[in-house]
Amino acid sequence: MAGSKVDDRDKVFVNELGYTVVPKDLVEAFSTARDATDQFSATLYQDAMADFIREGHFARHIRRMRMLYIQRRTALVETIRQRLSDKLTVIGAEVGMHLVALLQRGVSDVAISLRAAEMGISAMPLSSCYAQPPLVGGLILGYGGTDARQIHDGIRRLAMCI
């Protein structure tokens, strides 16, 4: 799906290109909704993206980004283990752009998240993902948009919060 729109308030031109994977039994409903919301697909952008993918540029980009995220994840995990191994236990750090670090029992992940925010650190409380309070709190830490220096500095500041 592709589309373009102009935001008259700021005179900003935005191009959109994306896709949705849906179960076969929902394709017709999604197609109908799509047709109702945007009748003018920007085929130029779709053609350019198709060429980009077909020529292998997208696959190279994915490989490059995967290696970059592995390096960043490794830096985050190692820095946590060096500075906070007595306070945080890293779990689920195999893939993605976020990881979870469990706190010691009785430590409020919400309180730490708020203190971290005051210091410019984004550390989402794991308990916010639960319907009922978990036995152990934790922090969801992202690393996709940070470099190793920022990771080291962020963990240093997070340590002060804990």
Short mmCIF file of N, CA, C and O in Angstrom, two decimals, residues 33-99:
data_model
loop_
_atom_site.label_atom_id
_atom_site.label_comp_id
_atom_site.label_asym_id
_atom_site.label_seq_id
_atom_site.Cartn_x
_atom_site.Cartn_y
_atom_site.Cartn_z
N ALA A 33 -11.46 -1.98 3.01
CA ALA A 33 -11.09 -0.87 3.90
C ALA A 33 -10.00 -0.02 3.25
O ALA A 33 -10.05 1.22 3.32
N ARG A 34 -9.05 -0.65 2.64
CA ARG A 34 -7.95 0.06 1.97
C ARG A 34 -8.51 0.94 0.85
O ARG A 34 -8.16 2.11 0.71
N ASP A 35 -9.39 0.38 0.04
CA ASP A 35 -9.98 1.13 -1.07
C ASP A 35 -10.79 2.32 -0.56
O ASP A 35 -10.82 3.38 -1.20
N ALA A 36 -11.42 2.16 0.59
CA ALA A 36 -12.25 3.23 1.14
C ALA A 36 -11.42 4.37 1.72
O ALA A 36 -11.85 5.51 1.76
N THR A 37 -10.21 4.07 2.16
CA THR A 37 -9.39 5.10 2.81
C THR A 37 -8.42 5.79 1.87
O THR A 37 -7.98 6.90 2.14
N ASP A 38 -8.04 5.14 0.77
CA ASP A 38 -7.04 5.73 -0.12
C ASP A 38 -7.17 5.11 -1.50
O ASP A 38 -6.72 4.00 -1.73
N GLN A 39 -7.76 5.84 -2.42
CA GLN A 39 -7.98 5.29 -3.75
C GLN A 39 -6.81 5.53 -4.70
O GLN A 39 -6.78 5.01 -5.81
N PHE A 40 -5.84 6.32 -4.29
CA PHE A 40 -4.77 6.70 -5.19
C PHE A 40 -3.42 6.18 -4.72
O PHE A 40 -2.68 6.88 -4.05
N SER A 41 -3.09 4.97 -5.07
CA SER A 41 -1.78 4.42 -4.71
C SER A 41 -0.70 5.09 -5.54
O SER A 41 -0.86 5.29 -6.74
N ALA A 42 0.38 5.40 -4.89
CA ALA A 42 1.51 6.05 -5.56
C ALA A 42 2.37 4.96 -6.20
O ALA A 42 3.29 4.43 -5.57
N THR A 43 2.07 4.63 -7.42
CA THR A 43 2.78 3.52 -8.08
C THR A 43 4.25 3.81 -8.30
O THR A 43 5.06 2.89 -8.33
N LEU A 44 4.62 5.06 -8.43
CA LEU A 44 6.04 5.41 -8.59
C LEU A 44 6.85 4.89 -7.40
O LEU A 44 7.89 4.27 -7.57
N TYR A 45 6.34 5.13 -6.18
CA TYR A 45 7.05 4.68 -4.97
C TYR A 45 7.04 3.15 -4.88
O TYR A 45 8.03 2.55 -4.45
N GLN A 46 5.94 2.54 -5.26
CA GLN A 46 5.87 1.08 -5.25
C GLN A 46 6.87 0.50 -6.24
O GLN A 46 7.56 -0.47 -5.94
N ASP A 47 6.95 1.07 -7.44
CA ASP A 47 7.89 0.59 -8.46
C ASP A 47 9.34 0.78 -7.99
O ASP A 47 10.19 -0.09 -8.18
N ALA A 48 9.62 1.94 -7.39
CA ALA A 48 10.97 2.20 -6.89
C ALA A 48 11.34 1.20 -5.80
O ALA A 48 12.46 0.67 -5.78
N MET A 49 10.40 0.92 -4.90
CA MET A 49 10.67 -0.05 -3.84
C MET A 49 10.86 -1.45 -4.41
O MET A 49 11.74 -2.19 -3.97
N ALA A 50 10.05 -1.81 -5.37
CA ALA A 50 10.20 -3.13 -6.01
C ALA A 50 11.58 -3.26 -6.64
O ALA A 50 12.23 -4.31 -6.51
N ASP A 51 12.05 -2.23 -7.33
CA ASP A 51 13.40 -2.25 -7.91
C ASP A 51 14.45 -2.36 -6.81
O ASP A 51 15.43 -3.10 -6.94
N PHE A 52 14.28 -1.59 -5.75
CA PHE A 52 15.21 -1.60 -4.62
C PHE A 52 15.35 -3.02 -4.05
O PHE A 52 16.45 -3.49 -3.78
N ILE A 53 14.22 -3.69 -3.90
CA ILE A 53 14.22 -5.06 -3.37
C ILE A 53 14.82 -6.02 -4.39
O ILE A 53 15.68 -6.84 -4.06
N ARG A 54 14.35 -5.95 -5.63
CA ARG A 54 14.79 -6.87 -6.68
C ARG A 54 16.31 -6.79 -6.92
O ARG A 54 16.96 -7.78 -7.18
N GLU A 55 16.87 -5.60 -6.80
CA GLU A 55 18.30 -5.40 -7.04
C GLU A 55 19.17 -5.78 -5.84
O GLU A 55 20.38 -5.65 -5.87
N GLY A 56 18.54 -6.22 -4.75
CA GLY A 56 19.27 -6.71 -3.59
C GLY A 56 19.65 -5.65 -2.57
O GLY A 56 20.29 -5.97 -1.57
N HIS A 57 19.26 -4.41 -2.78
CA HIS A 57 19.62 -3.34 -1.84
C HIS A 57 18.95 -3.54 -0.48
O HIS A 57 19.57 -3.29 0.56
N PHE A 58 17.70 -3.97 -0.49
CA PHE A 58 16.98 -4.18 0.77
C PHE A 58 17.63 -5.30 1.58
O PHE A 58 17.83 -5.17 2.79
N ALA A 59 17.97 -6.41 0.93
CA ALA A 59 18.61 -7.52 1.63
C ALA A 59 19.95 -7.09 2.23
O ALA A 59 20.27 -7.45 3.36
N ARG A 60 20.72 -6.28 1.49
CA ARG A 60 21.99 -5.77 2.03
C ARG A 60 21.74 -4.88 3.23
O ARG A 60 22.46 -4.93 4.23
N HIS A 61 20.72 -4.04 3.13
CA HIS A 61 20.37 -3.17 4.25
C HIS A 61 20.00 -3.99 5.48
O HIS A 61 20.47 -3.70 6.58
N ILE A 62 19.19 -5.01 5.30
CA ILE A 62 18.78 -5.86 6.42
C ILE A 62 19.99 -6.53 7.05
O ILE A 62 20.13 -6.56 8.29
N ARG A 63 20.90 -7.07 6.24
CA ARG A 63 22.12 -7.71 6.78
C ARG A 63 22.95 -6.70 7.58
O ARG A 63 23.43 -6.99 8.66
N ARG A 64 23.12 -5.51 7.00
CA ARG A 64 23.92 -4.47 7.66
C ARG A 64 23.28 -4.06 8.99
O ARG A 64 23.96 -3.95 10.02
N MET A 65 21.97 -3.87 8.99
CA MET A 65 21.29 -3.48 10.22
C MET A 65 21.30 -4.60 11.24
O MET A 65 21.45 -4.35 12.44
N ARG A 66 21.17 -5.84 10.80
CA ARG A 66 21.21 -6.97 11.73
C ARG A 66 22.56 -7.00 12.45
O ARG A 66 22.62 -7.18 13.67
N MET A 67 23.64 -6.79 11.71
CA MET A 67 24.97 -6.78 12.34
C MET A 67 25.11 -5.60 13.30
O MET A 67 25.67 -5.74 14.38
N LEU A 68 24.59 -4.45 12.91
CA LEU A 68 24.66 -3.27 13.77
C LEU A 68 23.90 -3.52 15.08
O LEU A 68 24.40 -3.21 16.16
N TYR A 69 22.70 -4.10 15.00
CA TYR A 69 21.90 -4.37 16.19
C TYR A 69 22.55 -5.44 17.07
O TYR A 69 22.47 -5.37 18.30
N ILE A 70 23.21 -6.41 16.46
CA ILE A 70 23.94 -7.42 17.25
C ILE A 70 25.05 -6.72 18.05
O ILE A 70 25.23 -7.00 19.24
N GLN A 71 25.78 -5.81 17.42
CA GLN A 71 26.85 -5.09 18.11
C GLN A 71 26.29 -4.25 19.25
O GLN A 71 26.85 -4.24 20.36
N ARG A 72 25.19 -3.57 19.00
CA ARG A 72 24.59 -2.73 20.03
C ARG A 72 24.04 -3.57 21.18
O ARG A 72 24.19 -3.22 22.34
N ARG A 73 23.38 -4.68 20.85
CA ARG A 73 22.84 -5.57 21.88
C ARG A 73 23.98 -6.13 22.73
O ARG A 73 23.89 -6.15 23.95
N THR A 74 25.05 -6.54 22.07
CA THR A 74 26.21 -7.07 22.80
C THR A 74 26.79 -6.01 23.73
O THR A 74 27.10 -6.31 24.89
N ALA A 75 26.90 -4.78 23.26
CA ALA A 75 27.41 -3.70 24.10
C ALA A 75 26.50 -3.48 25.30
O ALA A 75 26.99 -3.32 26.43
N LEU A 76 25.18 -3.53 25.08
CA LEU A 76 24.25 -3.32 26.19
C LEU A 76 24.34 -4.45 27.20
O LEU A 76 24.45 -4.22 28.41
N VAL A 77 24.32 -5.68 26.74
CA VAL A 77 24.37 -6.83 27.65
C VAL A 77 25.68 -6.83 28.43
O VAL A 77 25.67 -7.01 29.65
N GLU A 78 26.79 -6.60 27.75
CA GLU A 78 28.09 -6.60 28.44
C GLU A 78 28.18 -5.46 29.45
O GLU A 78 28.72 -5.64 30.54
N THR A 79 27.67 -4.29 29.11
CA THR A 79 27.72 -3.16 30.03
C THR A 79 26.85 -3.42 31.25
O THR A 79 27.26 -3.11 32.38
N ILE A 80 25.68 -4.00 31.05
CA ILE A 80 24.83 -4.35 32.20
C ILE A 80 25.54 -5.37 33.08
O ILE A 80 25.55 -5.24 34.30
N ARG A 81 26.14 -6.37 32.48
CA ARG A 81 26.83 -7.41 33.27
C ARG A 81 28.02 -6.84 34.02
O ARG A 81 28.31 -7.25 35.14
N GLN A 82 28.72 -5.87 33.42
CA GLN A 82 29.88 -5.27 34.09
C GLN A 82 29.47 -4.33 35.22
O GLN A 82 30.09 -4.32 36.28
N ARG A 83 28.43 -3.55 35.01
CA ARG A 83 28.07 -2.49 35.97
C ARG A 83 26.92 -2.83 36.89
O ARG A 83 26.82 -2.27 37.97
N LEU A 84 26.01 -3.71 36.43
CA LEU A 84 24.78 -3.93 37.19
C LEU A 84 24.42 -5.39 37.39
O LEU A 84 23.25 -5.70 37.64
N SER A 85 25.38 -6.28 37.31
CA SER A 85 25.05 -7.71 37.41
C SER A 85 24.43 -8.07 38.75
O SER A 85 23.67 -9.04 38.84
N ASP A 86 24.68 -7.29 39.77
CA ASP A 86 24.09 -7.56 41.08
C ASP A 86 22.67 -6.98 41.21
O ASP A 86 21.94 -7.30 42.14
N LYS A 87 22.26 -6.15 40.24
CA LYS A 87 20.95 -5.49 40.31
C LYS A 87 20.00 -5.90 39.18
O LYS A 87 18.79 -5.83 39.34
N LEU A 88 20.55 -6.28 38.03
CA LEU A 88 19.74 -6.63 36.86
C LEU A 88 20.13 -7.99 36.31
O LEU A 88 21.32 -8.31 36.25
N THR A 89 19.13 -8.76 35.89
CA THR A 89 19.37 -10.03 35.22
C THR A 89 18.78 -9.93 33.82
O THR A 89 17.56 -9.77 33.65
N VAL A 90 19.64 -9.98 32.81
CA VAL A 90 19.20 -9.85 31.43
C VAL A 90 18.54 -11.14 30.97
O VAL A 90 19.08 -12.23 31.18
N ILE A 91 17.38 -11.02 30.36
CA ILE A 91 16.70 -12.18 29.77
C ILE A 91 16.26 -11.80 28.35
O ILE A 91 16.10 -10.62 28.04
N GLY A 92 16.09 -12.77 27.50
CA GLY A 92 15.58 -12.53 26.17
C GLY A 92 16.40 -11.56 25.35
O GLY A 92 15.84 -10.69 24.69
N ALA A 93 17.71 -11.72 25.36
CA ALA A 93 18.57 -10.77 24.64
C ALA A 93 19.10 -11.36 23.34
O ALA A 93 20.11 -10.90 22.83
N GLU A 94 18.42 -12.35 22.79
CA GLU A 94 18.94 -13.02 21.61
C GLU A 94 18.68 -12.25 20.32
O GLU A 94 19.50 -12.27 19.41
N VAL A 95 17.54 -11.60 20.20
CA VAL A 95 17.19 -10.91 18.97
C VAL A 95 16.40 -9.64 19.26
O VAL A 95 15.96 -9.43 20.39
N GLY A 96 16.20 -8.84 18.25
CA GLY A 96 15.34 -7.66 18.38
C GLY A 96 16.12 -6.39 18.60
O GLY A 96 17.32 -6.32 18.38
N MET A 97 15.40 -5.36 19.04
CA MET A 97 16.00 -4.06 19.32
C MET A 97 15.72 -3.62 20.76
O MET A 97 15.94 -2.48 21.12
N HIS A 98 15.19 -4.55 21.56
CA HIS A 98 14.93 -4.32 22.98
C HIS A 98 15.32 -5.57 23.74
O HIS A 98 15.35 -6.66 23.18
N LEU A 99 15.61 -5.40 24.99
CA LEU A 99 15.80 -6.57 25.86
C LEU A 99 15.15 -6.28 27.19
O LEU A 99 14.84 -5.14 27.53
#
